[in-house]
XYZ file of C-alpha atoms in Angstrom:
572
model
C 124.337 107.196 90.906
C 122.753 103.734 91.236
C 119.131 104.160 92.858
C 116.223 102.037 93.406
C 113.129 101.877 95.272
C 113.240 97.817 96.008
C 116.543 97.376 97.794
C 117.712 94.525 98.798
C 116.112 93.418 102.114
C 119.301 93.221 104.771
C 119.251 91.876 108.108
C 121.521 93.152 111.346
C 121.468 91.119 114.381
C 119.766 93.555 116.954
C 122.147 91.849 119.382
C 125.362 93.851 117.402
C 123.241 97.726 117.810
C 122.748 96.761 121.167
C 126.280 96.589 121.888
C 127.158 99.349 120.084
C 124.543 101.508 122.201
C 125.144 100.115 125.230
C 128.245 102.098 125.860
C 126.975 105.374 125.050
C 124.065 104.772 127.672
C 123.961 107.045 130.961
C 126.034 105.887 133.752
C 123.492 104.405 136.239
C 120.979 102.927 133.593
C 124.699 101.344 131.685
C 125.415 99.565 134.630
C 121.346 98.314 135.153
C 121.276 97.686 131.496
C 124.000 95.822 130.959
C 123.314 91.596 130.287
C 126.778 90.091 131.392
C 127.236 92.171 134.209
C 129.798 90.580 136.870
C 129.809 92.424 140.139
C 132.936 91.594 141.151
C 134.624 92.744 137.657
C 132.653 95.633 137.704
C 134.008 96.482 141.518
C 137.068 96.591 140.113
C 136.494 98.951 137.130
C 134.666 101.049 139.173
C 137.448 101.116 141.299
C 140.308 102.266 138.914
C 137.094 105.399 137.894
C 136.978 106.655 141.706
C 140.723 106.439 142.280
C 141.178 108.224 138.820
C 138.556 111.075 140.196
C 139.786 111.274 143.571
C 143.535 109.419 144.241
C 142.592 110.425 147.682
C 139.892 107.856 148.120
C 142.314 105.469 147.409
C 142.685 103.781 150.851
C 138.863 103.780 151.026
C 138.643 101.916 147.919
C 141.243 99.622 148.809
C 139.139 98.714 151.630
C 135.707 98.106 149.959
C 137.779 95.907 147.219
C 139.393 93.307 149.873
C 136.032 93.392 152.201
C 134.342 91.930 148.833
C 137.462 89.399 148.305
C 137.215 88.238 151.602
C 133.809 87.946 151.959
C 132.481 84.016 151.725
C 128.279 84.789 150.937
C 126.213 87.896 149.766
C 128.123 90.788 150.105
C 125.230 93.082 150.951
C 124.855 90.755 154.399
C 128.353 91.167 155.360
C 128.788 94.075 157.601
C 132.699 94.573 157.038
C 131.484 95.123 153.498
C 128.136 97.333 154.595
C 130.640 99.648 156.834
C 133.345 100.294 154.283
C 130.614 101.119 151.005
C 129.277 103.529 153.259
C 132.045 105.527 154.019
C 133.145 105.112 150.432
C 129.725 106.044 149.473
C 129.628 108.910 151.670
C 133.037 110.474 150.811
C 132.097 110.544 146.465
C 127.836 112.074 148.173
C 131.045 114.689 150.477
C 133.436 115.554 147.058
C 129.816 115.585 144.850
C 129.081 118.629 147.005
C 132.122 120.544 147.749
C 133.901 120.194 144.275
C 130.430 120.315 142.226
C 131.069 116.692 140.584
C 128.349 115.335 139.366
C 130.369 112.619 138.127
C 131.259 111.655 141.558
C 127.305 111.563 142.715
C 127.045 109.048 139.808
C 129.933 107.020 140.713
C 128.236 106.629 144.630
C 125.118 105.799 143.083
C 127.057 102.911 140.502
C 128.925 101.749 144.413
C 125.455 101.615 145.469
C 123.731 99.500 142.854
C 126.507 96.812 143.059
C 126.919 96.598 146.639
C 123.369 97.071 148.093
C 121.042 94.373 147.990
C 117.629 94.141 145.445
C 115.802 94.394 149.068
C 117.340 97.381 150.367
C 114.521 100.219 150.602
C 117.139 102.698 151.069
C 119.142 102.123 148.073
C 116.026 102.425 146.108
C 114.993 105.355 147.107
C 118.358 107.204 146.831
C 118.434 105.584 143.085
C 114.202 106.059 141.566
C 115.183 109.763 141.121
C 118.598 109.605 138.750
C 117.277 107.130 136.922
C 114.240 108.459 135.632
C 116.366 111.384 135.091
C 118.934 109.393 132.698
C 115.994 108.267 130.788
C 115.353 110.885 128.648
C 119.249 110.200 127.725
C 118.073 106.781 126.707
C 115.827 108.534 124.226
C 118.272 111.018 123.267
C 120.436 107.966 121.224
C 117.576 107.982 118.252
C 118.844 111.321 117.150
C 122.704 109.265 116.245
C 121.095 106.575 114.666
C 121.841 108.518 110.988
C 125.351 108.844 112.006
C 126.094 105.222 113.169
C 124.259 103.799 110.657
C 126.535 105.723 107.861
C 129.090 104.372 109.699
C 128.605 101.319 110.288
C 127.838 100.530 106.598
C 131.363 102.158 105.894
C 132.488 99.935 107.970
C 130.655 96.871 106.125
C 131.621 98.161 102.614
C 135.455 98.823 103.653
C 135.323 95.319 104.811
C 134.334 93.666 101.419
C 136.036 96.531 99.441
C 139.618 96.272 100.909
C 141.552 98.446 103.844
C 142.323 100.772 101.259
C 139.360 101.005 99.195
C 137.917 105.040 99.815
C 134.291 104.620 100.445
C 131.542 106.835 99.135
C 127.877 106.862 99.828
C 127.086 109.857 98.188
C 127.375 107.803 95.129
C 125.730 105.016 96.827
C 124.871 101.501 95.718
C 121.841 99.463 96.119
C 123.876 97.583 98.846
C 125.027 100.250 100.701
C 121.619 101.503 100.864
C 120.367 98.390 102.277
C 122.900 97.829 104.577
C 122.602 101.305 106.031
C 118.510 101.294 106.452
C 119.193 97.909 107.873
C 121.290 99.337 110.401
C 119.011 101.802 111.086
C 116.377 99.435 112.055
C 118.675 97.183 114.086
C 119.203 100.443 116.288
C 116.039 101.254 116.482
C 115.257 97.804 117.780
C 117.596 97.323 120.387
C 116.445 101.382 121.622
C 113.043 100.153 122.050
C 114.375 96.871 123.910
C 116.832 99.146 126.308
C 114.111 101.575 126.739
C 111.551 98.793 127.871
C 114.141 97.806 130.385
C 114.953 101.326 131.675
C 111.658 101.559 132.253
C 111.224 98.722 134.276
C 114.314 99.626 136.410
C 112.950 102.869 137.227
C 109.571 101.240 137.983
C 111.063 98.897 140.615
C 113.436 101.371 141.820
C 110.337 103.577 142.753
C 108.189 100.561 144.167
C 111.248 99.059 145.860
C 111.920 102.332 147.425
C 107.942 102.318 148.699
C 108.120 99.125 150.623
C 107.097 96.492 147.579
C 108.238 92.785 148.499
C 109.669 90.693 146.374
C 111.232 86.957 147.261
C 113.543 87.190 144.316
C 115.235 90.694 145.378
C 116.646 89.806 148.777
C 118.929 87.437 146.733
C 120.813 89.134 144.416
C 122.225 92.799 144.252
C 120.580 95.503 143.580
C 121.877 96.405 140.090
C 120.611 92.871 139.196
C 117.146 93.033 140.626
C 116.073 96.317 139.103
C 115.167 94.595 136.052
C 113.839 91.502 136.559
C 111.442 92.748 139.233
C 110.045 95.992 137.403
C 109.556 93.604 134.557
C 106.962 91.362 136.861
C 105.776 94.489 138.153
C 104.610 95.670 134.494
C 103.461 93.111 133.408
C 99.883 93.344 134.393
C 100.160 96.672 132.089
C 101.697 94.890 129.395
C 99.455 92.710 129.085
C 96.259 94.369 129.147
C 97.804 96.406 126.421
C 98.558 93.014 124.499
C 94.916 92.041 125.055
C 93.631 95.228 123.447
C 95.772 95.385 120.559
C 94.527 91.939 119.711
C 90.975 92.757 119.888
C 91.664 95.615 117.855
C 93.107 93.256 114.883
C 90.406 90.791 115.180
C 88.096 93.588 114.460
C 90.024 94.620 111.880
C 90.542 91.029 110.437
C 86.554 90.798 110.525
C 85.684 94.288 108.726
C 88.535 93.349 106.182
C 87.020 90.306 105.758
C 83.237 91.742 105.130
C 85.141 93.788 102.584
C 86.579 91.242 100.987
C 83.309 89.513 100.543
C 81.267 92.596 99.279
C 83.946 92.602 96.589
C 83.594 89.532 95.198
C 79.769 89.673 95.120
C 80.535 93.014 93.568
C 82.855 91.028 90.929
C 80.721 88.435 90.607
C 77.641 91.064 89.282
C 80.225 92.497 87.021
C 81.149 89.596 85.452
C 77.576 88.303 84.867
C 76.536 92.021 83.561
C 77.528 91.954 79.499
C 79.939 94.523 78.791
C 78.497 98.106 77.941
C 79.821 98.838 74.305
C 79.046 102.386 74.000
C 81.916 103.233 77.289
C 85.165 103.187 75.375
C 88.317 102.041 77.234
C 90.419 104.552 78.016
C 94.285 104.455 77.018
C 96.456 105.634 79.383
C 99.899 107.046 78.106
C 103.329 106.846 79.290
C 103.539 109.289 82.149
C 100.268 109.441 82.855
C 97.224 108.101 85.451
C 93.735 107.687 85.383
C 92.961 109.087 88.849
C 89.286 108.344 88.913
C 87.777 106.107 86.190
C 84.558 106.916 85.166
C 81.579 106.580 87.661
C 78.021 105.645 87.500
C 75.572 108.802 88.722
C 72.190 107.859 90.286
C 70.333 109.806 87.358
C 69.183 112.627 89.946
C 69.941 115.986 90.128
C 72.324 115.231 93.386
C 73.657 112.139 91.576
C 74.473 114.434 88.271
C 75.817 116.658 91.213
C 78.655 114.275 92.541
C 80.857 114.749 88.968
C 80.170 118.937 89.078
C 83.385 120.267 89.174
C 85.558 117.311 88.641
C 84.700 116.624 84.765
C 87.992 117.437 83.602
C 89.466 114.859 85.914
C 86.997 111.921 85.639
C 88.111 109.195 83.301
C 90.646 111.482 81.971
C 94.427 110.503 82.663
C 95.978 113.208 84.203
C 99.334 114.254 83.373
C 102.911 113.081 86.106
C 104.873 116.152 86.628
C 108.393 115.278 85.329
C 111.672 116.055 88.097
C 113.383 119.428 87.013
C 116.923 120.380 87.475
C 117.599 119.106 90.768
C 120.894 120.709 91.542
C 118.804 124.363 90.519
C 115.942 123.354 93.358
C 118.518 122.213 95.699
C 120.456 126.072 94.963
C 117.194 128.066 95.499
C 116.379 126.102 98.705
C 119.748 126.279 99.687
C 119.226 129.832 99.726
C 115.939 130.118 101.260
C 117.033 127.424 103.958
C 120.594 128.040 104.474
C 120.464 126.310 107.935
C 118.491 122.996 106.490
C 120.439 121.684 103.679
C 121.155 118.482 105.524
C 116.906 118.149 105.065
C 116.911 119.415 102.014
C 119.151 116.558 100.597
C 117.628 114.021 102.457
C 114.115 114.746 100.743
C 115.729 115.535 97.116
C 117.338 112.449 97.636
C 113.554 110.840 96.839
C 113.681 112.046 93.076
C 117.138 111.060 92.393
C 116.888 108.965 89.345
C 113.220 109.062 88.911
C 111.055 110.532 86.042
C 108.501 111.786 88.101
C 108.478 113.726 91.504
C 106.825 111.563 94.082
C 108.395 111.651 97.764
C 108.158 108.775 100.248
C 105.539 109.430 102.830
C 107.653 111.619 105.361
C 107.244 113.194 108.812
C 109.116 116.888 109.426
C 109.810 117.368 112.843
C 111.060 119.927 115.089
C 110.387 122.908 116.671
C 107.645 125.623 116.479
C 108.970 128.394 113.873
C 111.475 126.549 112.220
C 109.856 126.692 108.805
C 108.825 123.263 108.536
C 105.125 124.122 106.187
C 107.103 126.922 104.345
C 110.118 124.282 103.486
C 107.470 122.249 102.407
C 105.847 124.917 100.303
C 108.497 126.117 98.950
C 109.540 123.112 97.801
C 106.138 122.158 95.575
C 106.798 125.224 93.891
C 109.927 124.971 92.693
C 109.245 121.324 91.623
C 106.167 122.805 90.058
C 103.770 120.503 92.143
C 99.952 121.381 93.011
C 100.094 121.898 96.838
C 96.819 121.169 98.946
C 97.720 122.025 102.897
C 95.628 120.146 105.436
C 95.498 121.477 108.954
C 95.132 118.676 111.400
C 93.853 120.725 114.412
C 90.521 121.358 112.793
C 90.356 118.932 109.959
C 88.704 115.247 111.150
C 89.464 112.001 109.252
C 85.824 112.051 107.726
C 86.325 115.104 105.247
C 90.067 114.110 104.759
C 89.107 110.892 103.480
C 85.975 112.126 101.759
C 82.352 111.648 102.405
C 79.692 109.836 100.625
C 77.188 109.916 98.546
C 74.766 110.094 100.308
C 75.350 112.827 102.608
C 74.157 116.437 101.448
C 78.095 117.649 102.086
C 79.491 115.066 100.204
C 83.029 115.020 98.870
C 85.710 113.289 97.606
C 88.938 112.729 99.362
C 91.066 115.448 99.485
C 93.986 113.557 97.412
C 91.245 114.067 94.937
C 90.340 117.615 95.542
C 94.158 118.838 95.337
C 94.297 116.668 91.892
C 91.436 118.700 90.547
C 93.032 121.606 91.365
C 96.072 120.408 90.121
C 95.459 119.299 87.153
C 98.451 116.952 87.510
C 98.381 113.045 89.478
C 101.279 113.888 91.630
C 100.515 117.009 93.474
C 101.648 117.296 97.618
C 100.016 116.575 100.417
C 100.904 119.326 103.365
C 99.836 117.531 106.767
C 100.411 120.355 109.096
C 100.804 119.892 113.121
C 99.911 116.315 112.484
C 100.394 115.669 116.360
C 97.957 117.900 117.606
C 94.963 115.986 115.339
C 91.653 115.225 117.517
C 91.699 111.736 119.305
C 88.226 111.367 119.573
C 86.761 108.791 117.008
C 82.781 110.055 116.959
C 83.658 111.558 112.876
C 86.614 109.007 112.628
C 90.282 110.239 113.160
C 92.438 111.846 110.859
C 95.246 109.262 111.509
C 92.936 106.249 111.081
C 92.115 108.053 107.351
C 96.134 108.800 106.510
C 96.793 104.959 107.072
C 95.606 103.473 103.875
C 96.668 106.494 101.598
C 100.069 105.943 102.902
C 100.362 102.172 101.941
C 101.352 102.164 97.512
C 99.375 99.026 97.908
C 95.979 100.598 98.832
C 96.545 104.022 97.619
C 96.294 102.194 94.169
C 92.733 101.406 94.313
C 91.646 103.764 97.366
C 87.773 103.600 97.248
C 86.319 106.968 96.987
C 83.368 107.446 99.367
C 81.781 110.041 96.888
C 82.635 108.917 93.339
C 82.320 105.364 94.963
C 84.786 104.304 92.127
C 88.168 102.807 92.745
C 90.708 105.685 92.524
C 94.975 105.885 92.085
C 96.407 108.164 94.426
C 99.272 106.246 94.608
C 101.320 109.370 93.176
C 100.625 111.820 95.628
C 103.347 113.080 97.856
C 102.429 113.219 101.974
C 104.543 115.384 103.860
C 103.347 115.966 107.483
C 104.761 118.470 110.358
C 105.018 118.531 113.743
C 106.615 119.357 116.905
C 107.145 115.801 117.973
C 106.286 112.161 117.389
C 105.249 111.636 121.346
C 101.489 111.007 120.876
C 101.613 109.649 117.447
C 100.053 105.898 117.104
C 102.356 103.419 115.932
C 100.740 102.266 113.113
C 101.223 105.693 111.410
C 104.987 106.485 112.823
C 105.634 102.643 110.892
C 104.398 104.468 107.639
C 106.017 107.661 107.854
C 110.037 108.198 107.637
C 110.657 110.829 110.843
C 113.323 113.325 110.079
C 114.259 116.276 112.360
C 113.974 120.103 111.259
C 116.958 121.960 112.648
C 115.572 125.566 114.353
C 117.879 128.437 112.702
C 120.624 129.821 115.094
C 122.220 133.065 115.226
C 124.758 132.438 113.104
C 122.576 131.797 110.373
C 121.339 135.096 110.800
C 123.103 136.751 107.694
C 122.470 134.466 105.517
C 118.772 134.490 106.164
C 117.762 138.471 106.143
C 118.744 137.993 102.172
C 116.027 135.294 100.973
C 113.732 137.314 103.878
C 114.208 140.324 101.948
C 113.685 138.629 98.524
C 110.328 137.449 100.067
C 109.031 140.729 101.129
C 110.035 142.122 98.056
C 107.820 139.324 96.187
C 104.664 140.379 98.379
C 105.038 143.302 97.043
C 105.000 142.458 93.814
C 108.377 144.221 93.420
C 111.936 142.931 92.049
C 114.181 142.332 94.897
C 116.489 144.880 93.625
C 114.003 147.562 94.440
C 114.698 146.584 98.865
C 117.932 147.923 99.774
C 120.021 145.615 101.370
C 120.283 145.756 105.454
C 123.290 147.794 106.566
C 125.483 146.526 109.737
C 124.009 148.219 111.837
C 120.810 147.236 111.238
C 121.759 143.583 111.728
C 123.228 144.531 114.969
C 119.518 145.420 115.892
C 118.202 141.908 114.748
C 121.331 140.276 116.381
C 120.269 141.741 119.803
C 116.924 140.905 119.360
C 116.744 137.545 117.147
C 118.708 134.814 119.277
C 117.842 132.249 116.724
C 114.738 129.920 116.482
C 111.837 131.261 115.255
C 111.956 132.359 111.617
C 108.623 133.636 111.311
C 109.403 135.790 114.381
C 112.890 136.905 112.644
C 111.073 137.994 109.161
C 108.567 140.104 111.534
C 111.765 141.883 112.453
C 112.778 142.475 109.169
C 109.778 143.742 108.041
C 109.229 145.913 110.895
C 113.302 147.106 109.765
C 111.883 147.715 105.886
C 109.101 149.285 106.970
C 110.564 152.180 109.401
C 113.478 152.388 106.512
C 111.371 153.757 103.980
C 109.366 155.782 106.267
C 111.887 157.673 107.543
C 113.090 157.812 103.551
C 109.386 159.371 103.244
C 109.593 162.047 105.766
C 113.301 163.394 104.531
């Protein structure tokens, strides 16, 4: 397979996503949503959906269609019109209720936003609700973006291959890896634009419906005013945001800029210093890294204290540990994980073709119990890699990013620490519940620390506060957990690839009370032989009371099975 970690940068038009997501949007927000809108045309399709639904509404639809053709100015003034959408309207709210059609409350509320007018209170009203509701479908699309973008780039690739050319991105090339990240982040474009304008729909849908005035709604239909006036609406918000966000990079342009100058004085004094002759350079071999070059001590006792502990890492290169047998990790995972292979492929996927194990920086995501940390785990030990777990609900950005010198606890970065303990340059990085890290900024935040150990770029010569010494963590692995990505800042969601954790289910149930049972058998220090394998009817126990979800809560179970086994083994 033909890898590499520089594809070639691709470019989708955001404009083609769009269209492709546009149909797959809720009903109500589709038709708010949608840029070439015609009213009249979409009368009409409507139409054909109600008659399909109910043929009995037929006559009434009949109706509303030739009040609109005969109607010579807005149709939302003309009362022929106003009289027959309401009993049209009415009789889809009537067959909503008595059938249970939801579909039919949806098509009233579609009747509504093209025949009401962008200053009708009552429209509004009737609409804020559903469409705040269809919203969270909006957000629901990010989950497909894997699957269109594979297909879309099949798509591509058939195109320049030929009709009958069979396709294959297991075996991927450089292209088709461009093409399909590029598709990826065309989606994921044209989301955030549709989500910006959902949101403004439901905003002036809400302040509409509460008696806000505006000169431009009275003219158009409602569908078409939605928009345009939550937009103006806010604004004021958008703004303000914009404003802070640019004060925040103009003090970030000015630190980076007092940086920049203390390094070049600093350059400047090490140039005019003559070279010490008695410090040897140090070689560095293939497959290895000089994590932390040698550093200069105070000549103290706390200054001779800074290196205590970390001799056999300082000016030393440290040893990259070398990719194993990948299809042997992926079979032991597979049979730890049974339900997560789909994960487990996209994060072996990293080391294809590489000497070295080093993952991208990636976010795990999904829900509480799912064995996010122990898929993690598991996986630095059967790659062999030094794991160092950080727990964000208690750890602050200070300590993770080390402290200096001059403090009394000083430290170096924990990157650092798990090399040391490692022994190795490329050991893991567990970030767990990254979402629920402190906010407040009075011992800096955890996420402000993560940012510049994420980037290759400054990872490369992070700047220790301890050793104060330039140090390579560029080949540590950062894999971070949580329940979801909601509170996360942008700036760290831009340096993390966000992939979802499927929760077990109760089919998967067999398959996992083996690797359970090899696990209990490995606390005990005992061969998995030794554990007698569950009968059926003692997975008819766990089946009634393990619905799926929580595997920490399912091994419980099994131990609590184990356990009574061989006491009742005891007593006979």
């Amino acid at each position: 397979m033909a890898f590499t970690s520089t594809p070639p940068a691709l470019q989708i038009d955001s404009e083609a996503a769009r269209r492709l997501l546009e149909p797959m949007l809720p009903r109500r927000l589709r038709a708010c949503l949608a840029q070439d809108l015609r009213v009249a045309s979409a009368c009409s399709e409507l139409a054909l959906e109600i008659t399909t639904l109910a043929p009995d509404a037929e006559v009434l639809v009949s109706a509303w269609i030739a009040a609109a053709a005969d109607s010579d100015g807005a149709l939302w003034r003309d009362r022929r019109w106003i009289a027959r959408r309401s009993n049209l309207i009415r009789f889809l709210d009537v067959l909503a209720v008595e059938r249970d059609q939801p579909a039919a409350r949806a098509l009233a509320d579609v009747a509504t936003l093209l025949s009401c007018g962008g200053d009708d209170r009552r429209a509004a009203a009737r609409l804020a609700q559903p469409l705040w509701l269809e919203r969270e479908g909006v957000l629901e699309l990010g989950k497909q973006f894997e699957a269109l973008a594979e297909a879309q780039t099949r798509l591509g690739l058939g195109r320049v291959a030929g009709p009958d050319a069979d396709i294959d991105l297991a075996g991927a090339t450089d292209l088709a890896v461009a093409l399909q990240r590029a598709w990826h982040d065309a989606f994921t474009d044209a989301l955030l634009t549709l989500s910006e304008k959902a949101s403004s729909a439901i905003a002036a849908a809400a302040a509409l419906a509460c008696g806000a005035d505006d000169a431009f709604a009275g003219d158009v239909a409602l569908v078409h005013a939605l928009v345009p006036v939550g937009e103006i609406l806010t604004r004021p918000v958008a703004d303000s945001a914009a404003t802070r966000e640019r004060r925040r990079w103009k003090k970030l342009e000015a630190q980076f800029a007092r940086n920049e100058a203390r390094r070049e004085e600093a350059t400047v004094e090490t140039a005019a210093r003559p070279p010490d002759a008695d410090v040897p350079r140090v070689e560095v071999p293939e497959g290895y890294v000089l994590v932390v070059p040698r550093i200069q001590e105070t000549g103290s006792d706390r200054g001779r204290s800074i290196a205590r502990g970390y001799e056999h890492i300082i000016g030393k290169p440290l040893p990259l540990v070398a990719v194993p047998d990948l299809a042997a990790v992926r079979a032991r995972l597979a049979f730890e994980f049974p339900y997560a292979l789909a994960m487990i492929d996209r994060l072996l996927a990293d080391l294809i073709g590489r000497e070295h194990a080093t993952f991208r920086p990636t976010l795990l995501i999904g829900p509480p119990g799912a064995g996010k940390s122990r898929l993690v785990a598991r996986i630095a030990h059967h790659l062999g890699l030094g794991l160092w777990r950080v727990d964000a609900t208690r750890d602050a950005g200070a300590s993770l990013g080390g402290l200096d010198r001059r403090w009394a606890t000083s430290e170096p970065a924990h990157p650092i620490m798990a090399v040391a303990r490692a022994g190795t340059a490329n050991p893991l990085m567990l970030i767990d519940e990254l979402e629920k890290a402190a906010t407040r900024a009075d011992h800096g935040r955890l996420w402000d620390a993560l940012l510049p150990m994420l980037e290759p770029e400054t990872a490369r010569t992070y700047q220790d506060p301890c050793f104060q010494a330039e140090t390579d963590i560029s080949r540590v692995s950062w894999l971070a957990t949580a329940n979801a990505v909601g509170n996360l800042p942008g700036p760290l969601l831009d340096r993390l690839r966000v992939l979802e954790m499927p929760a077990p289910r109760t089919a998967d149930l067999e398959a996992l009370v083996e690797p359970i049972l090899a696990g209990i058998a490995a606390d005990r220090g005992l061969d998995p032989a030794f554990i007698t394998p569950l009968d059926g009817e003692a997975i008819t126990l766990l089946r009634m009371s393990w619905r799926g979800g929580s595997v920490r809560r399912l091994i419980r179970l099994v131990e609590v099975l184990v356990t009574a086994r061989e006491t009742l083994a005891v007593r006979q």
